[in-house]
GROMACS .gro file of C-alpha atoms in nm:
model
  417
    1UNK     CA    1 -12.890  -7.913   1.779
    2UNK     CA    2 -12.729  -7.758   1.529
    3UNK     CA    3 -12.818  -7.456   1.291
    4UNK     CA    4 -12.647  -7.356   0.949
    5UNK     CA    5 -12.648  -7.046   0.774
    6UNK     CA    6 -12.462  -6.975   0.472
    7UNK     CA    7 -12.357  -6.566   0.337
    8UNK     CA    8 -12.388  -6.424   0.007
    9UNK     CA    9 -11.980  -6.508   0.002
   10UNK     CA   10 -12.033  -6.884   0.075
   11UNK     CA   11 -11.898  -6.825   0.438
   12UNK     CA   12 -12.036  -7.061   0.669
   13UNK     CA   13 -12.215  -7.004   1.028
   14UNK     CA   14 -12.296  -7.289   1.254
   15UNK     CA   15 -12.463  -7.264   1.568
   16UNK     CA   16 -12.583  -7.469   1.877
   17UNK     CA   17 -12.759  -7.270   2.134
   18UNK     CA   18 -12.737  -7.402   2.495
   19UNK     CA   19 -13.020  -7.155   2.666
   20UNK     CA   20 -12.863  -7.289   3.022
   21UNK     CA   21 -12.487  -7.238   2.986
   22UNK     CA   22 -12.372  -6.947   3.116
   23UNK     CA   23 -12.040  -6.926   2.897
   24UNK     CA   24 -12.014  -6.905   2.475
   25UNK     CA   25 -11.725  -7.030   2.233
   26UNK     CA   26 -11.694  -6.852   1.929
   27UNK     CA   27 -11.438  -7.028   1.705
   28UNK     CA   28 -11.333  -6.982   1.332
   29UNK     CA   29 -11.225  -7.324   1.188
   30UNK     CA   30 -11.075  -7.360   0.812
   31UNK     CA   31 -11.038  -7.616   0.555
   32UNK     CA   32 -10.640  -7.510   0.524
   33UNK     CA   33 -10.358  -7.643   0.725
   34UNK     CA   34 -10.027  -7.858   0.662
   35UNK     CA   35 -10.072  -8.054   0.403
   36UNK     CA   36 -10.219  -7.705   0.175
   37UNK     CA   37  -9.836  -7.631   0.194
   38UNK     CA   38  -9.532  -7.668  -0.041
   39UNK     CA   39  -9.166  -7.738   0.038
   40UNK     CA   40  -9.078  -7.387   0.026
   41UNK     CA   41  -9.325  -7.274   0.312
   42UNK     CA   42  -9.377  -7.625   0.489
   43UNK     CA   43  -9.443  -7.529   0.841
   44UNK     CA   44  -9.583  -7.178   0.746
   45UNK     CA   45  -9.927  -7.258   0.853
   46UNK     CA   46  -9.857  -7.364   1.210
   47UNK     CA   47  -9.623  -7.033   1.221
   48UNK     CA   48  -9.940  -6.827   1.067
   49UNK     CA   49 -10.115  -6.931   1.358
   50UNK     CA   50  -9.890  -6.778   1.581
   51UNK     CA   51  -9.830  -6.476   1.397
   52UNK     CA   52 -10.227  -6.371   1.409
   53UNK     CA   53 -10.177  -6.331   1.801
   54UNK     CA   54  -9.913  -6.073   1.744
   55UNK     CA   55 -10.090  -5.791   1.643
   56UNK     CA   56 -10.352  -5.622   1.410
   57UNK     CA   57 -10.427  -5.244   1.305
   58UNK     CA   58 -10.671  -5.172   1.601
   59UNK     CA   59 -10.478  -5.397   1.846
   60UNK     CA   60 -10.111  -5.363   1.742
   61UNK     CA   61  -9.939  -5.558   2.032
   62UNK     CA   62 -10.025  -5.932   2.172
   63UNK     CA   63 -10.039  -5.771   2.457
   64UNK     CA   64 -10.344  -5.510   2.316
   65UNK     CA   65 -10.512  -5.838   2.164
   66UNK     CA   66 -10.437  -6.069   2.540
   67UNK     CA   67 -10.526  -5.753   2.737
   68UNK     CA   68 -10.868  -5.734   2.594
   69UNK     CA   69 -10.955  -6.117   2.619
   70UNK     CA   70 -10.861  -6.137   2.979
   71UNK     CA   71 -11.057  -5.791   3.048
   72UNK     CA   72 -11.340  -6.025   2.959
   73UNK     CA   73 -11.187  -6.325   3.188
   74UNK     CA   74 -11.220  -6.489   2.874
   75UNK     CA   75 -10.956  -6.811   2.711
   76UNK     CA   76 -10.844  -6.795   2.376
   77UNK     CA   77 -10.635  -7.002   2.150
   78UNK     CA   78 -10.560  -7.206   1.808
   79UNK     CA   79 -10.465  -7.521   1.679
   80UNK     CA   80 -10.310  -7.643   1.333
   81UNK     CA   81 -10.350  -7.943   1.204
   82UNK     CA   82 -10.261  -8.114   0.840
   83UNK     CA   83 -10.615  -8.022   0.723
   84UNK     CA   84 -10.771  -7.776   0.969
   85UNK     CA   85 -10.668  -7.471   1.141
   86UNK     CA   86 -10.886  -7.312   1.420
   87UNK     CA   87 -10.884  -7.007   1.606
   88UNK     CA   88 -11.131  -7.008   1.924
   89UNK     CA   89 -11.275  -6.766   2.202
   90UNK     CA   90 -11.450  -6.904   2.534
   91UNK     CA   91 -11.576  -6.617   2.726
   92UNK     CA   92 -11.899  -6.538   2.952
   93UNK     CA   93 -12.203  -6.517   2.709
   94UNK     CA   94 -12.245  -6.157   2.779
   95UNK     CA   95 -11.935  -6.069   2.620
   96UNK     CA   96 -11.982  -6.269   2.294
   97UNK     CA   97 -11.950  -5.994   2.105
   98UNK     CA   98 -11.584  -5.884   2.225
   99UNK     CA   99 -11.509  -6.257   2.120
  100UNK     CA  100 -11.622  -6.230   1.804
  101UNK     CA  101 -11.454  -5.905   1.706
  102UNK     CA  102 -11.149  -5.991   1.839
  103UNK     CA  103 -11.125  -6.328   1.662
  104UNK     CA  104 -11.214  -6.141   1.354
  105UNK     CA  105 -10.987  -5.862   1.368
  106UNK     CA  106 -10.681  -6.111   1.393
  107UNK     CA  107 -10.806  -6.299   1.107
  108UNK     CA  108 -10.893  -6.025   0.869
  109UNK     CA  109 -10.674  -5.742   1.012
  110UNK     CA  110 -10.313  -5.900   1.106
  111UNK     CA  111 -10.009  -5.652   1.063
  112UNK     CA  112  -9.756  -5.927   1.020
  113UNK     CA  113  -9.487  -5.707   1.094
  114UNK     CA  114  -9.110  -5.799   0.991
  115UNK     CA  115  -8.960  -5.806   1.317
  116UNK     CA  116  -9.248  -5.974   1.518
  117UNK     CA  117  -9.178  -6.267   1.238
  118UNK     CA  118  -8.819  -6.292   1.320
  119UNK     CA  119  -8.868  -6.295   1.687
  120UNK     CA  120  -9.133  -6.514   1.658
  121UNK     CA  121  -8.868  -6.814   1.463
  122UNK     CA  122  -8.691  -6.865   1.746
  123UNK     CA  123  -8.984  -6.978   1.921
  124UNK     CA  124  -9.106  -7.184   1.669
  125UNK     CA  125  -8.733  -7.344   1.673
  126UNK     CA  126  -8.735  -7.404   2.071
  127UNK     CA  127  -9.128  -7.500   2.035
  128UNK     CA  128  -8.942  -7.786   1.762
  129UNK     CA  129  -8.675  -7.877   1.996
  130UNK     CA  130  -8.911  -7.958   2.287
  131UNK     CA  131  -9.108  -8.176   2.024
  132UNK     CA  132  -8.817  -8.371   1.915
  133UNK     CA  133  -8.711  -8.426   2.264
  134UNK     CA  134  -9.062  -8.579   2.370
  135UNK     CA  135  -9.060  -8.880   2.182
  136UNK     CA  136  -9.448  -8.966   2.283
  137UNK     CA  137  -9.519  -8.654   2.084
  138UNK     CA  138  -9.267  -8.746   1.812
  139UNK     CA  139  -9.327  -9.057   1.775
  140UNK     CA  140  -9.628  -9.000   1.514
  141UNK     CA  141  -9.458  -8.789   1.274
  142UNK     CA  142  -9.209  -9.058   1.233
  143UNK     CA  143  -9.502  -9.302   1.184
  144UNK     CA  144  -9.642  -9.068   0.908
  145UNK     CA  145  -9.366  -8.986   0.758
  146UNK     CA  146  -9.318  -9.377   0.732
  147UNK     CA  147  -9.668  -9.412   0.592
  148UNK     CA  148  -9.680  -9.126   0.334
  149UNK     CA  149  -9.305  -9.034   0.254
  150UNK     CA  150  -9.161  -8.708   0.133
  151UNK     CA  151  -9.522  -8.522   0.066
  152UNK     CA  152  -9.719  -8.258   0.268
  153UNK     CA  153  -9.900  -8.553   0.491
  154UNK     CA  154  -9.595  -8.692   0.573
  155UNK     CA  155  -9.421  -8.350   0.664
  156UNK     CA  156  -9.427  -8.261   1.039
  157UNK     CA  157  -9.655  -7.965   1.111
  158UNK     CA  158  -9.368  -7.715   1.301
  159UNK     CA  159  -9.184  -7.737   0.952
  160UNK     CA  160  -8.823  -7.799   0.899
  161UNK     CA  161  -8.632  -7.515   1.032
  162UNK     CA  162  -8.461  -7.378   0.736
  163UNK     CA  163  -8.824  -7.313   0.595
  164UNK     CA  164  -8.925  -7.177   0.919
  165UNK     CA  165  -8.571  -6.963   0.954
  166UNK     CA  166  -8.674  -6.836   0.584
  167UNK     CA  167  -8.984  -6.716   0.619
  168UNK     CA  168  -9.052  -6.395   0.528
  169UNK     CA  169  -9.376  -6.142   0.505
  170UNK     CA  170  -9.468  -6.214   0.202
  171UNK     CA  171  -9.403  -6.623   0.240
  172UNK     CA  172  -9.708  -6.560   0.525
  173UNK     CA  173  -9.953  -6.353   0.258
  174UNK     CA  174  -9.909  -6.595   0.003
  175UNK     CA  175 -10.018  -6.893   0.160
  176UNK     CA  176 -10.286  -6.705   0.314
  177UNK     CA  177 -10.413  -6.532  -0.024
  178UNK     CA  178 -10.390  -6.907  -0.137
  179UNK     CA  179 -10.620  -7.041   0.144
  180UNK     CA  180 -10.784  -6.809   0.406
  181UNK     CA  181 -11.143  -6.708   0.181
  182UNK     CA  182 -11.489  -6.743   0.267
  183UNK     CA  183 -11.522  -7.086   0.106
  184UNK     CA  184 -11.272  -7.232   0.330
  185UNK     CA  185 -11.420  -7.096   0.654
  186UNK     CA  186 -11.664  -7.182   0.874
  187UNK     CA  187 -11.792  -6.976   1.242
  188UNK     CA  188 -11.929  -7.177   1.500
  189UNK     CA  189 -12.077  -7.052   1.817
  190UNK     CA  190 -12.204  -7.249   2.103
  191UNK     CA  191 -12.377  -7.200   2.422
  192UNK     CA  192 -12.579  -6.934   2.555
  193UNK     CA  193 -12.545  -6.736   2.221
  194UNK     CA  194 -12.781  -6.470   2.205
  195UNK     CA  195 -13.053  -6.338   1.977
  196UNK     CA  196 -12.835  -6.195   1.659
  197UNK     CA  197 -12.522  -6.390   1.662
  198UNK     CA  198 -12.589  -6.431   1.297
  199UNK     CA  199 -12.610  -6.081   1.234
  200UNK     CA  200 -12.298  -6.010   1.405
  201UNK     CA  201 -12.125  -6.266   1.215
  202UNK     CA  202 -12.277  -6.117   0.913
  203UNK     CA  203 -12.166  -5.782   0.962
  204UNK     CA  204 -11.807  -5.895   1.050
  205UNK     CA  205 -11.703  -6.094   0.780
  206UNK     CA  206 -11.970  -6.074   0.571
  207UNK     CA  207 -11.758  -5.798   0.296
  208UNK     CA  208 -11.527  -6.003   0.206
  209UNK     CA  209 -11.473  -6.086  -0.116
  210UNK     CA  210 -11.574  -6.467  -0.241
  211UNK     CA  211 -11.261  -6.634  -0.366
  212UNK     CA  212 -11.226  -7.002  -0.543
  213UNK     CA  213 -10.910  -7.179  -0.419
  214UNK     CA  214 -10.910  -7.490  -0.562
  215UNK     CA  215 -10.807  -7.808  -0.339
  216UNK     CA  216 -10.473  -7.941  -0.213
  217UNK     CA  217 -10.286  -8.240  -0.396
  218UNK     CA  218 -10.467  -8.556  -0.322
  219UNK     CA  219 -10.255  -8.845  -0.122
  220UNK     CA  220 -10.039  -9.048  -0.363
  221UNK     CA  221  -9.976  -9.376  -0.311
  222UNK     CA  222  -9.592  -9.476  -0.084
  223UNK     CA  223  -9.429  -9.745  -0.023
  224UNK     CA  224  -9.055  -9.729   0.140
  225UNK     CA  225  -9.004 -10.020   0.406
  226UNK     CA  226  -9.195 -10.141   0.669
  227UNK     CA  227  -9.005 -10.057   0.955
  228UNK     CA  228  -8.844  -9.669   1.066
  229UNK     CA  229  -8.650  -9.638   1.403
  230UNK     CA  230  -8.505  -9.291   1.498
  231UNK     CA  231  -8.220  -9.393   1.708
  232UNK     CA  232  -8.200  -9.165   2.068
  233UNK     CA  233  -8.047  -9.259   2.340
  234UNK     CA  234  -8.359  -9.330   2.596
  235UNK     CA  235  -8.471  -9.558   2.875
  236UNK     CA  236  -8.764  -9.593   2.741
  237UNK     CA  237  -8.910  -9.675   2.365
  238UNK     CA  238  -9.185  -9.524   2.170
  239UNK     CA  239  -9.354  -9.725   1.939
  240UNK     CA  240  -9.665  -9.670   1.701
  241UNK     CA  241  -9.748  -9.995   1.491
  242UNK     CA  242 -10.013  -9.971   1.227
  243UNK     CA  243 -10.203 -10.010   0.923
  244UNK     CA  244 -10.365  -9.779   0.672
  245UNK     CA  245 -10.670  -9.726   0.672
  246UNK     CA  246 -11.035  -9.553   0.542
  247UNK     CA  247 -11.046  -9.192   0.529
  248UNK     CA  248 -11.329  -8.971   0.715
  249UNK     CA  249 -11.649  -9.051   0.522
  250UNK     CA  250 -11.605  -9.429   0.438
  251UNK     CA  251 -11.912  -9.618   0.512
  252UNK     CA  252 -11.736  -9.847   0.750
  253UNK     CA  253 -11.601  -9.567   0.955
  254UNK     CA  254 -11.808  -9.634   1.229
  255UNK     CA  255 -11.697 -10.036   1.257
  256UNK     CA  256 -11.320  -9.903   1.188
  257UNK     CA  257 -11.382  -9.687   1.495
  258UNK     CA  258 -11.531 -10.057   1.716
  259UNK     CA  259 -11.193 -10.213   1.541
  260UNK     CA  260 -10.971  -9.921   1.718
  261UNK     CA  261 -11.182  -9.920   2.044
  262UNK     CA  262 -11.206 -10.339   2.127
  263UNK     CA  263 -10.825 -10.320   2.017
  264UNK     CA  264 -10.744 -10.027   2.279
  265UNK     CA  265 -11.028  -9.770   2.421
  266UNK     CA  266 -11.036  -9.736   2.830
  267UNK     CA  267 -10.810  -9.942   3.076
  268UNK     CA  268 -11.008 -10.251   2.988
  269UNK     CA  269 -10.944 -10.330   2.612
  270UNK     CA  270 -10.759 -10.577   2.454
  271UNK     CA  271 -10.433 -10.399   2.401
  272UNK     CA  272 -10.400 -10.256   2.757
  273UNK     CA  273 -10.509 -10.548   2.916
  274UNK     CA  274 -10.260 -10.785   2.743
  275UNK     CA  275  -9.965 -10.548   2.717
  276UNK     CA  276  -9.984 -10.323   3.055
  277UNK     CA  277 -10.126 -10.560   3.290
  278UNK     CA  278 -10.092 -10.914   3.178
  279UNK     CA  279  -9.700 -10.881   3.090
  280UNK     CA  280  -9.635 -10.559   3.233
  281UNK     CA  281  -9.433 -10.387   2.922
  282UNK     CA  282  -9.550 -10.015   2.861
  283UNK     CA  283  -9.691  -9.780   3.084
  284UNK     CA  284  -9.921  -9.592   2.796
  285UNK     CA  285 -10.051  -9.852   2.533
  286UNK     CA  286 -10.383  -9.750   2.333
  287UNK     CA  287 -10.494  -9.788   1.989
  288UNK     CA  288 -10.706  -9.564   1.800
  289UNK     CA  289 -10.811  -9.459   1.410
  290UNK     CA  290 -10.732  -9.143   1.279
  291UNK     CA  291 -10.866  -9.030   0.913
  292UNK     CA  292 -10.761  -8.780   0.702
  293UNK     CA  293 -11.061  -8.676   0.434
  294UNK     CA  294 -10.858  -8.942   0.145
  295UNK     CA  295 -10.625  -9.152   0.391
  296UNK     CA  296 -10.638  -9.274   0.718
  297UNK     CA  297 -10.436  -9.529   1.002
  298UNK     CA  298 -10.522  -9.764   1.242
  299UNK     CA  299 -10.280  -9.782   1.515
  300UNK     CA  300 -10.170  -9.861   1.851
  301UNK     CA  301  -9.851  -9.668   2.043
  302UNK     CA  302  -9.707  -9.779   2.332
  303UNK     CA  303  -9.398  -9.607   2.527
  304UNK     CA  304  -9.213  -9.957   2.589
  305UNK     CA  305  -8.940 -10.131   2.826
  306UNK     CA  306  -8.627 -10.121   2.619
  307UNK     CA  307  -8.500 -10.457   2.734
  308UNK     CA  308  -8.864 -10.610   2.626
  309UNK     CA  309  -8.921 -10.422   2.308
  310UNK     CA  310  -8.936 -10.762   2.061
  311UNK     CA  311  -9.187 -10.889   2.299
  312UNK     CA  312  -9.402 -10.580   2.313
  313UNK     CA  313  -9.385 -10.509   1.927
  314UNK     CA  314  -9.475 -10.911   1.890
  315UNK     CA  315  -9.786 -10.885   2.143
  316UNK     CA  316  -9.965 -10.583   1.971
  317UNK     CA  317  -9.871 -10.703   1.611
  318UNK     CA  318 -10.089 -11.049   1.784
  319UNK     CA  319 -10.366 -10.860   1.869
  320UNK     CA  320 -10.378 -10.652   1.565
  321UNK     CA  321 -10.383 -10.970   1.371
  322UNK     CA  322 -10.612 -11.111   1.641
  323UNK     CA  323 -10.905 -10.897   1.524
  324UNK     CA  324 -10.906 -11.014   1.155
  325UNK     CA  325 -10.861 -11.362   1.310
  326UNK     CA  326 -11.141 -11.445   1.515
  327UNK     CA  327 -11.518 -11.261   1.501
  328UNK     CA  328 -11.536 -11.033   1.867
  329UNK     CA  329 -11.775 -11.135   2.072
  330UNK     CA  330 -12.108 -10.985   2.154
  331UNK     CA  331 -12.083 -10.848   2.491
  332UNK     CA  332 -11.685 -10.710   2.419
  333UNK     CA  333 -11.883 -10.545   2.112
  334UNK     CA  334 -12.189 -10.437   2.332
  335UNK     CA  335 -11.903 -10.284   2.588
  336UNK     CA  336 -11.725 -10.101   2.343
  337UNK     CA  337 -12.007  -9.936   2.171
  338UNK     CA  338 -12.108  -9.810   2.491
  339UNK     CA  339 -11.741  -9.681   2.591
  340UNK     CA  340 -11.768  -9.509   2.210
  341UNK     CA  341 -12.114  -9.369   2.272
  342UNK     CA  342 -12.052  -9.214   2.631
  343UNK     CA  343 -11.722  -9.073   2.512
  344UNK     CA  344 -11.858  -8.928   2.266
  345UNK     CA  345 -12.150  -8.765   2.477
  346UNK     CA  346 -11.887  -8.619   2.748
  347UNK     CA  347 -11.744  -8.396   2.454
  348UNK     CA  348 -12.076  -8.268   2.351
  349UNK     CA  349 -12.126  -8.140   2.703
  350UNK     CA  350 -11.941  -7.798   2.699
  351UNK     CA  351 -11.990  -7.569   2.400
  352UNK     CA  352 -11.631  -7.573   2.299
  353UNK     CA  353 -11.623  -7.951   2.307
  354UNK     CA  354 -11.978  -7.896   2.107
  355UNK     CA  355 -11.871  -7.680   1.820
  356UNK     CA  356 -11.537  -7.865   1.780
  357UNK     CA  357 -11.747  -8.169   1.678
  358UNK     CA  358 -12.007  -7.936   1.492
  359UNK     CA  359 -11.730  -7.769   1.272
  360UNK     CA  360 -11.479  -8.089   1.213
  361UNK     CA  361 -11.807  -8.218   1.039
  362UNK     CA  362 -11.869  -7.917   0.820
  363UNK     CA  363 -11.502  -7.803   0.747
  364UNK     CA  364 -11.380  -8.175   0.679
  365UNK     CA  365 -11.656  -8.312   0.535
  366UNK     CA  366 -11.893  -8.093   0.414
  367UNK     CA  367 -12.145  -8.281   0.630
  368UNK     CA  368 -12.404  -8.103   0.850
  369UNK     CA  369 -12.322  -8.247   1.190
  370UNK     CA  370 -12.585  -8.498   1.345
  371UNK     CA  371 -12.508  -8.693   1.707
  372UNK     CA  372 -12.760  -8.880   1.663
  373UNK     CA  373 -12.634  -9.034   1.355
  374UNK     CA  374 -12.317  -9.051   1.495
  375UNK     CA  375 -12.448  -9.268   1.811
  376UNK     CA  376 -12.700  -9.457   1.543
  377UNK     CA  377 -12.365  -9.567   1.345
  378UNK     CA  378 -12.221  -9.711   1.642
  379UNK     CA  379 -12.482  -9.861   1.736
  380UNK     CA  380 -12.599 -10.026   1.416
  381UNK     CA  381 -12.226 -10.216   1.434
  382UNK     CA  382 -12.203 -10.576   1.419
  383UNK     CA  383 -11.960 -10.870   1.515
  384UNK     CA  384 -11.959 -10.953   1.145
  385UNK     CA  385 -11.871 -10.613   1.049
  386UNK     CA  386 -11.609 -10.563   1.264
  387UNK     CA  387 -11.414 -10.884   1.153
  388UNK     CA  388 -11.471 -10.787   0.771
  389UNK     CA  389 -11.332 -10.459   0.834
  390UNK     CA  390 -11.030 -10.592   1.022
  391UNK     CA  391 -10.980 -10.871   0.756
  392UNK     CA  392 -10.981 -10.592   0.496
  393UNK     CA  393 -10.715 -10.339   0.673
  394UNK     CA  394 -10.512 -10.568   0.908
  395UNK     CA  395 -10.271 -10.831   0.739
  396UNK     CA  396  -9.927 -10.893   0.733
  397UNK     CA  397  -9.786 -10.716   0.437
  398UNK     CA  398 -10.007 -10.352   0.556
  399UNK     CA  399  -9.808 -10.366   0.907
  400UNK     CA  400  -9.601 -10.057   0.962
  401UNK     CA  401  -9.411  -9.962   1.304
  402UNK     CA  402  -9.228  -9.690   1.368
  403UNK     CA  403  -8.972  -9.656   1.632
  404UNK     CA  404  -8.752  -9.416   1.892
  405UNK     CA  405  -8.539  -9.549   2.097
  406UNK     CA  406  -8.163  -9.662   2.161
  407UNK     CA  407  -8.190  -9.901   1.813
  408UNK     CA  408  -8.035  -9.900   1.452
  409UNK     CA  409  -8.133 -10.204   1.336
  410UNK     CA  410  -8.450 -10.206   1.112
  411UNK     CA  411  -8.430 -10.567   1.002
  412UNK     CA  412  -8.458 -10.672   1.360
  413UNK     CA  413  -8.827 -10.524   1.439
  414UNK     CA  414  -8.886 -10.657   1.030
  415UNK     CA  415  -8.872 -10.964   1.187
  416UNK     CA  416  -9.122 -10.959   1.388
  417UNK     CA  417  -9.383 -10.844   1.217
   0.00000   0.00000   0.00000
């Protein structure tokens, strides 16, 4: 499904041709976001990716570089993340090309001007306050700033605003002279994608200059508490309880991933079942597993009845524990591989939901992407396996739960854990 190519400057092109879409996504993904930052510049790559929208040398305006996209009737965007940032076109196959230099031209081309920066921090700062004041949103970077402490993975994304306030021209070329080389990147196009995508690719970015750039400090070991509310006045409470976990390319990823789904994947798992519709106490309850490439969490998050909090905190911290406790059986097992394998098939369907997996893979890591293997992993998942791994993550000293809500007290959710 997939092809990989790699330049003379160790840039890396991967590509999945769909002969019967009619549409293409051309995305640039690299192996640099949060946590490559510092506490001078935390938030600067999430601000970088705004910045490349604002204009380059050919395009100088946003409105140049949104003009030309939408001439095409074509989306674009980006998203940051603590170890990836991505830039993406989706467009009508036929205009691939357009994609492709536009995408390149912001990454390569970028005037960073001095006054589009200090426009642009005020709407990083209102993009912060509406983050803060959606406390399903929030709720996670209070759960991993609980799990790793004062380092880049524990920093939120947006930054602090003092960092962002101080940002400056040269704060943005730094971090990207640290970070944005051919090494680091990857292209991915999917869908109908032509004959000499490569080529184009080639011709593109294919000049610039290979740079090493080292990797980003490693995860180091925290331990502060169990337990971190953010008191705001709410009427309702957001809760994320959890463990930590394997990172990305464990070998019991794939039975971490049955842990997450029996626990809280669809409208029929465990945690929704018990905590929604049995005792009616959240709205939203799920649980899932998110890695990082040294580090990862299992977790569940709820947004809960204030009045019932103890008694929603106590029910998932129960069926955390119940996991470790008792072997699943074989037809909740058979169900949830199948909810795992058909989710997972849904996002391969569109190219943009088809690179995303394809370039995750090779950015994170370093692997060339496979479905198959992915559904063979799932599959190959047994009862056994996913006690053992529960036994081995879930227990009552690993518990962590962070909360928001209308609460001070942290010995009082201690308690009940």
């Amino acid at each position: 499904m997939f092809d990989k190519h790699v330049l003379d400057n160790g840039l890396r092109v991967l590509t999945a041709n769909l002969p019967y879409a009619q549409s293409v996504t051309c995305m640039v993904m690299l192996a640099a976001g949060a946590r490559y930052e510092n506490e001078q510049n935390n938030g600067i790559a999430h601000f970088a990716e705004h910045m490349f929208f604002k204009g380059t040398e050919r395009r100088p305006t946003a409105r140049d570089i949104a003009g030309e996209i939408d001439a095409i009737g074509g989306e674009f965007n980006a998203f940051t993340g603590k170890e990836a940032t991505a830039y993406y076109v989706k467009c009508a196959a036929e205009h691939r090309d357009v994609a492709l230099d536009v995408l390149v031209d912001m990454l390569r081309s970028s005037r960073f001007d001095s006054g589009e920066i200090d426009r642009e921090k005020g709407v990083i700062v209102e993009e912060m306050n509406m983050y803060f004041d959606t406390p399903r949103d929030y709720i996670s970077g209070v759960y991993e700033s609980l799990l790793y402490g004062d380092q880049p993975l524990g920093w939120d994304i947006l930054g602090r605003k003092e960092t962002v306030r101080g940002a400056t021209r040269e704060t943005f070329l730094s971090y990207l002279g640290d970070w944005y080389h051919p090494e680091r990147m990857v292209v991915g196009i999917a869908g109908r994608i032509g004959d000499d995508a490569l080529e184009r690719v080639s011709a593109l970015l294919g000049d610039m200059p290979a740079v090493e750039t080292g990797e980003p400090t490693g995860v180091k070991p925290y331990a502060n508490g169990r337990v971190k509310v953010f008191t705001k006045q709410s009427d309702q409470a957001h809760v994320i309880l959890g463990v930590p976990s394997y990172p990305l390319d464990h070998p019991d990823r794939y039975a971490l991933q049955m842990v997450a789904t029996v626990l809280g994947g669809g409208m029929s798992s465990r945690l929704f079942t018990e905590v929604r519709e049995r005792r009616g106490l959240a709205y939203y309850v799920f649980a899932a597993n998110h890695s990082y490439t040294d580090t990862g969490s299992l977790y569940s998050q709820a947004g809960v009845d204030i009045t019932r909090i103890d008694e929603a905190v106590s029910t998932i911290a129960t069926e955390l524990k119940g996991m470790a406790a008792a072997p699943v059986p074989e037809d909740e097992l058979d169900k949830a591989q199948s909810f795992a394998k058909g989710r997972f098939v849904l996002q391969l369907e569109n190219p943009q939901g088809l690179i995303l997996y394809g370039l995750r893979k090779e950015v994170l890591e370093q692997r060339h992407p496979d479905p198959e293997e992915v559904l063979a992993g799932i599959s190959a998942v047994t009862a056994e396996d996913v006690q053992r791994v529960a036994q081995d993550v879930i227990a009552d000293e690993t518990l962590r739960l962070a909360v928001i809500g209308p609460f001070d007290d942290v010995d009082r959710f201690d308690k009940l854990l």
